[in-house]
Short mmCIF file of C-alpha atoms in Angstrom, two decimals:
data_model
loop_
_atom_site.label_atom_id
_atom_site.label_comp_id
_atom_site.label_asym_id
_atom_site.label_seq_id
_atom_site.Cartn_x
_atom_site.Cartn_y
_atom_site.Cartn_z
CA UNK B 833 100.99 98.44 94.81
CA UNK B 834 104.09 96.35 95.59
CA UNK B 835 107.59 97.47 96.68
CA UNK B 836 111.10 96.70 97.22
CA UNK B 837 113.80 98.09 99.06
CA UNK B 838 116.90 98.92 97.07
CA UNK B 839 120.29 97.62 97.40
CA UNK B 840 121.66 98.37 100.81
CA UNK B 841 124.28 100.64 99.73
CA UNK B 842 121.44 102.97 98.21
CA UNK B 843 119.21 102.89 101.25
CA UNK B 844 120.44 106.26 102.79
CA UNK B 845 119.08 107.95 99.50
CA UNK B 846 116.47 105.72 98.18
CA UNK B 847 113.48 104.90 100.22
CA UNK B 848 112.07 102.36 98.07
CA UNK B 849 111.14 101.05 94.44
CA UNK B 850 107.47 100.61 93.90
CA UNK B 851 105.15 99.35 91.11
CA UNK B 852 101.62 99.07 90.36
CA UNK B 853 99.28 97.90 87.63
CA UNK B 854 95.52 98.57 87.16
CA UNK B 855 93.69 97.79 84.09
CA UNK B 856 90.75 100.19 84.98
CA UNK B 857 92.12 102.71 87.19
CA UNK B 858 89.93 105.80 88.15
CA UNK B 859 90.26 108.45 85.58
CA UNK B 860 91.59 111.01 88.21
CA UNK B 861 94.11 110.09 90.91
CA UNK B 862 95.37 112.62 93.54
CA UNK B 863 98.88 112.75 95.04
CA UNK B 864 99.89 114.77 97.91
CA UNK B 865 103.42 116.06 98.70
CA UNK B 866 105.44 114.47 101.36
CA UNK B 867 108.82 116.12 101.08
CA UNK B 868 110.39 113.46 99.05
CA UNK B 869 110.85 113.47 95.41
CA UNK B 870 110.04 110.54 93.09
CA UNK B 871 110.70 109.03 89.59
CA UNK B 872 107.74 107.83 87.73
CA UNK B 873 107.86 105.48 84.56
CA UNK B 874 104.45 104.76 82.95
CA UNK B 875 105.00 101.64 80.87
CA UNK B 876 101.77 101.22 78.92
CA UNK B 877 100.36 104.75 78.24
CA UNK B 878 101.05 108.30 78.68
CA UNK B 879 99.54 110.07 81.60
CA UNK B 880 98.58 113.85 82.23
CA UNK B 881 99.59 115.70 85.20
CA UNK B 882 96.77 118.23 85.43
CA UNK B 883 97.96 121.69 84.49
CA UNK B 884 101.42 120.62 83.59
CA UNK B 885 101.70 118.16 80.61
CA UNK B 886 101.70 114.50 79.57
CA UNK B 887 104.38 112.35 80.45
CA UNK B 888 105.73 108.87 79.75
CA UNK B 889 108.38 109.18 82.56
CA UNK B 890 109.06 112.02 84.94
CA UNK B 891 110.68 113.47 88.08
CA UNK B 892 108.22 115.11 90.46
CA UNK B 893 109.86 118.07 92.18
CA UNK B 894 109.22 119.34 95.75
CA UNK B 895 105.85 120.99 96.24
CA UNK B 896 103.32 121.98 98.81
CA UNK B 897 100.34 121.41 96.69
CA UNK B 898 98.34 118.37 95.60
CA UNK B 899 98.56 117.03 92.01
CA UNK B 900 95.99 115.33 90.12
CA UNK B 901 96.99 112.54 87.53
CA UNK B 902 94.65 111.75 84.77
CA UNK B 903 94.56 108.61 82.78
CA UNK B 904 92.13 107.22 80.29
CA UNK B 905 93.80 103.88 79.80
CA UNK B 906 95.22 101.17 82.03
CA UNK B 907 98.26 102.09 84.22
CA UNK B 908 101.50 100.27 84.60
CA UNK B 909 103.66 102.27 86.74
CA UNK B 910 107.05 101.68 88.39
CA UNK B 911 109.19 104.05 90.15
CA UNK B 912 111.76 105.39 92.67
CA UNK B 913 110.99 107.14 96.02
CA UNK B 914 113.95 109.06 97.36
CA UNK B 915 114.52 109.87 100.81
CA UNK B 916 114.24 113.58 101.55
CA UNK B 917 117.96 113.92 101.12
CA UNK B 918 118.49 111.41 98.69
CA UNK B 919 117.55 112.83 95.21
CA UNK B 920 120.37 115.28 95.19
CA UNK B 921 123.02 112.42 95.20
CA UNK B 922 121.89 111.66 91.59
CA UNK B 923 120.73 114.93 90.18
CA UNK B 924 123.54 117.18 89.23
CA UNK B 925 121.78 120.62 89.80
CA UNK B 926 120.49 122.38 92.86
CA UNK B 927 117.04 120.83 93.59
CA UNK B 928 115.51 124.18 93.79
CA UNK B 929 115.56 124.16 90.02
CA UNK B 930 112.85 121.44 90.16
CA UNK B 931 110.66 123.25 92.85
CA UNK B 932 106.81 122.98 92.03
CA UNK B 933 107.56 121.30 88.71
CA UNK B 934 107.16 117.93 86.84
CA UNK B 935 110.10 117.31 84.63
CA UNK B 936 110.37 114.73 81.77
CA UNK B 937 113.05 112.47 82.33
CA UNK B 938 115.00 113.33 79.02
CA UNK B 939 115.17 116.87 80.28
CA UNK B 940 117.18 116.06 83.43
CA UNK B 941 120.72 117.35 83.81
CA UNK B 942 123.30 114.56 83.20
CA UNK B 943 123.95 111.57 81.10
CA UNK B 944 122.04 108.16 81.26
CA UNK B 945 118.54 109.27 82.00
CA UNK B 946 117.26 108.35 78.52
CA UNK B 947 119.05 105.07 78.52
CA UNK B 948 117.46 104.34 81.92
CA UNK B 949 114.05 105.15 80.57
CA UNK B 950 114.45 102.73 77.77
CA UNK B 951 115.61 99.93 79.80
CA UNK B 952 112.70 100.38 82.24
CA UNK B 953 110.18 100.52 79.42
CA UNK B 954 111.29 97.23 77.89
CA UNK B 955 111.93 95.27 81.07
CA UNK B 956 109.80 92.15 81.09
CA UNK B 957 108.72 92.27 84.86
CA UNK B 958 108.52 94.93 87.63
CA UNK B 959 111.36 93.09 89.48
CA UNK B 960 113.49 93.24 86.41
CA UNK B 961 112.90 97.18 86.52
CA UNK B 962 113.97 97.41 90.11
CA UNK B 963 117.33 95.71 89.17
CA UNK B 964 117.79 98.18 86.31
CA UNK B 965 117.37 100.82 89.08
CA UNK B 966 119.89 99.28 91.26
CA UNK B 967 122.43 99.11 88.66
CA UNK B 968 121.97 102.66 87.35
CA UNK B 969 122.11 104.19 90.93
CA UNK B 970 125.03 102.26 92.11
CA UNK B 971 126.91 103.43 88.90
CA UNK B 972 125.77 107.13 89.32
CA UNK B 973 126.52 107.27 93.22
CA UNK B 974 130.28 107.85 92.97
CA UNK B 975 129.73 110.83 90.68
CA UNK B 976 127.50 112.75 93.14
CA UNK B 977 128.22 116.44 93.44
CA UNK B 978 126.26 116.92 96.58
CA UNK B 979 128.38 118.24 99.65
CA UNK B 980 128.30 115.37 102.31
CA UNK B 981 128.97 117.76 105.12
CA UNK B 982 125.83 119.57 104.44
CA UNK B 983 123.97 116.46 103.94
CA UNK B 984 125.06 115.48 107.59
CA UNK B 985 123.85 118.98 108.83
CA UNK B 986 120.47 118.48 107.40
CA UNK B 987 119.99 115.03 108.84
CA UNK B 988 120.31 116.81 112.11
CA UNK B 989 117.73 119.44 111.20
CA UNK B 990 115.41 116.95 109.85
CA UNK B 991 115.61 115.04 113.13
CA UNK B 992 115.03 118.02 115.13
CA UNK B 993 112.01 118.85 113.04
CA UNK B 994 110.52 115.56 113.42
CA UNK B 995 110.98 115.64 117.26
CA UNK B 996 109.34 119.05 117.53
CA UNK B 997 106.81 118.63 114.68
CA UNK B 998 104.06 120.86 116.45
CA UNK B 999 106.24 123.72 117.34
CA UNK B 1000 109.74 123.61 115.45
CA UNK B 1001 111.13 127.21 114.84
CA UNK B 1002 113.43 127.92 111.90
CA UNK B 1003 115.95 129.50 114.25
CA UNK B 1004 115.99 126.51 116.40
CA UNK B 1005 116.13 123.95 113.36
CA UNK B 1006 119.35 126.12 112.05
CA UNK B 1007 120.84 126.02 115.33
CA UNK B 1008 120.47 122.21 115.53
CA UNK B 1009 122.50 122.12 112.25
CA UNK B 1010 125.11 124.48 113.35
CA UNK B 1011 123.94 126.76 110.61
CA UNK B 1012 122.54 130.41 110.23
CA UNK B 1013 119.02 130.81 109.18
CA UNK B 1014 120.34 132.16 105.82
CA UNK B 1015 122.68 129.17 105.52
CA UNK B 1016 119.87 126.65 106.44
CA UNK B 1017 117.59 128.11 103.78
CA UNK B 1018 120.36 128.00 101.02
CA UNK B 1019 121.34 124.55 102.02
CA UNK B 1020 117.70 123.22 102.21
CA UNK B 1021 116.98 124.69 98.67
CA UNK B 1022 120.10 122.96 97.12
CA UNK B 1023 119.85 119.45 98.68
CA UNK B 1024 116.03 119.12 99.61
CA UNK B 1025 114.71 121.29 96.85
CA UNK B 1026 112.44 123.45 99.08
CA UNK B 1027 112.54 126.13 101.80
CA UNK B 1028 112.68 124.45 105.41
CA UNK B 1029 109.58 126.16 106.39
CA UNK B 1030 107.54 124.48 103.72
CA UNK B 1031 109.24 121.19 104.45
CA UNK B 1032 108.28 121.46 108.03
CA UNK B 1033 104.85 122.40 107.05
CA UNK B 1034 104.55 118.97 105.11
CA UNK B 1035 105.91 117.12 108.20
CA UNK B 1036 103.34 118.68 110.36
CA UNK B 1037 100.46 117.93 107.53
CA UNK B 1038 101.40 114.32 107.63
CA UNK B 1039 101.65 113.84 111.26
CA UNK B 1040 98.21 115.40 111.73
CA UNK B 1041 96.88 113.04 109.18
CA UNK B 1042 98.19 110.01 111.22
CA UNK B 1043 96.56 111.69 114.26
CA UNK B 1044 93.17 112.04 112.62
CA UNK B 1045 93.14 108.33 111.49
CA UNK B 1046 94.21 107.09 114.86
CA UNK B 1047 92.37 109.29 117.20
CA UNK B 1048 88.93 109.45 115.54
CA UNK B 1049 87.30 110.17 118.81
CA UNK B 1050 89.27 113.33 119.30
CA UNK B 1051 87.75 116.81 118.41
CA UNK B 1052 89.44 118.44 115.38
CA UNK B 1053 90.04 121.55 117.78
CA UNK B 1054 92.25 119.16 120.08
CA UNK B 1055 94.05 117.55 117.07
CA UNK B 1056 94.78 120.97 115.64
CA UNK B 1057 96.21 122.35 119.01
CA UNK B 1058 98.21 119.27 119.54
CA UNK B 1059 99.99 119.68 116.10
CA UNK B 1060 100.62 123.15 116.33
CA UNK B 1061 97.73 124.76 114.46
CA UNK B 1062 96.11 128.00 115.86
CA UNK B 1063 92.47 126.70 115.65
CA UNK B 1064 90.17 124.68 113.28
CA UNK B 1065 90.32 127.41 110.77
CA UNK B 1066 93.96 127.31 110.48
CA UNK B 1067 94.10 123.44 109.90
CA UNK B 1068 91.23 123.46 107.34
CA UNK B 1069 92.99 126.20 105.33
CA UNK B 1070 96.35 124.49 105.34
CA UNK B 1071 94.78 121.07 104.50
CA UNK B 1072 92.88 122.57 101.46
CA UNK B 1073 96.12 124.04 100.13
CA UNK B 1074 98.12 120.86 100.66
CA UNK B 1075 95.65 118.14 99.67
CA UNK B 1076 92.39 119.81 98.37
CA UNK B 1077 90.30 118.55 101.25
CA UNK B 1078 89.16 119.53 104.64
CA UNK B 1079 90.32 117.26 107.27
CA UNK B 1080 86.89 115.56 107.58
CA UNK B 1081 86.85 115.12 103.76
CA UNK B 1082 90.28 113.66 103.61
CA UNK B 1083 89.25 110.95 106.36
CA UNK B 1084 86.23 110.06 104.22
CA UNK B 1085 88.10 109.82 100.79
CA UNK B 1086 91.09 108.14 102.11
CA UNK B 1087 89.09 105.52 104.22
CA UNK B 1088 90.10 102.57 102.23
CA UNK B 1089 93.60 103.77 101.10
CA UNK B 1090 96.31 101.57 102.00
CA UNK B 1091 99.13 103.61 100.48
CA UNK B 1092 102.43 103.50 102.48
CA UNK B 1093 104.10 106.11 100.34
CA UNK B 1094 102.37 109.35 101.49
CA UNK B 1095 101.94 110.26 97.97
CA UNK B 1096 98.33 109.21 97.17
CA UNK B 1097 94.95 110.14 98.70
#
């Protein structure tokens, strides 16, 4: 997998562009949610998102459950990873509309998505695809319907959640953003695309995964406790729901994984 940062004007909203090519990929690849939405363009063959459908290009909405992607042919994929707050800048609809869903690109609200798909599919190289992304998103940015004041509030809320990943309470997160809990839930659903409680749950999961990989000599009990889980049963149930594996199983299947995007197992 290769990647490139977007134009500097887009970096508050787009984390990275990525690309990968594999002539003989595993038949099933598992992705896990990380609180950041993404666009995926499969340039050589359709792929099946298990339980959802077959896609040439798609938007992956927010979710708290893993997704298995099935391919019987080689894969040539390019895509866009938004920041947690970034997708709403380019999608002219509340992001909760896409919660726990995968949406074909031509079904997205607004104009230009079908043309974007065609230009990406016909680009000669991955680098040319990334140039197409820059041009498209820079053109779309001035037309955003997102409320900038609410984005600033959510930046403070996310920063608070990252500082208190093991013990963040929704009331305290709302207070950090100068919002009531009801307002926080509404703004989170609109701009991030999921409830704040679920977003914080994903941040704790990924923080715990990093702890497991770095502190391999620590007991599961201590890692669970240090990351805000009540006990080993709590952490095991949560991991199975999010990634489909127990903590120990996840360490084994991801042993050789060099993914930096937080999506793939």
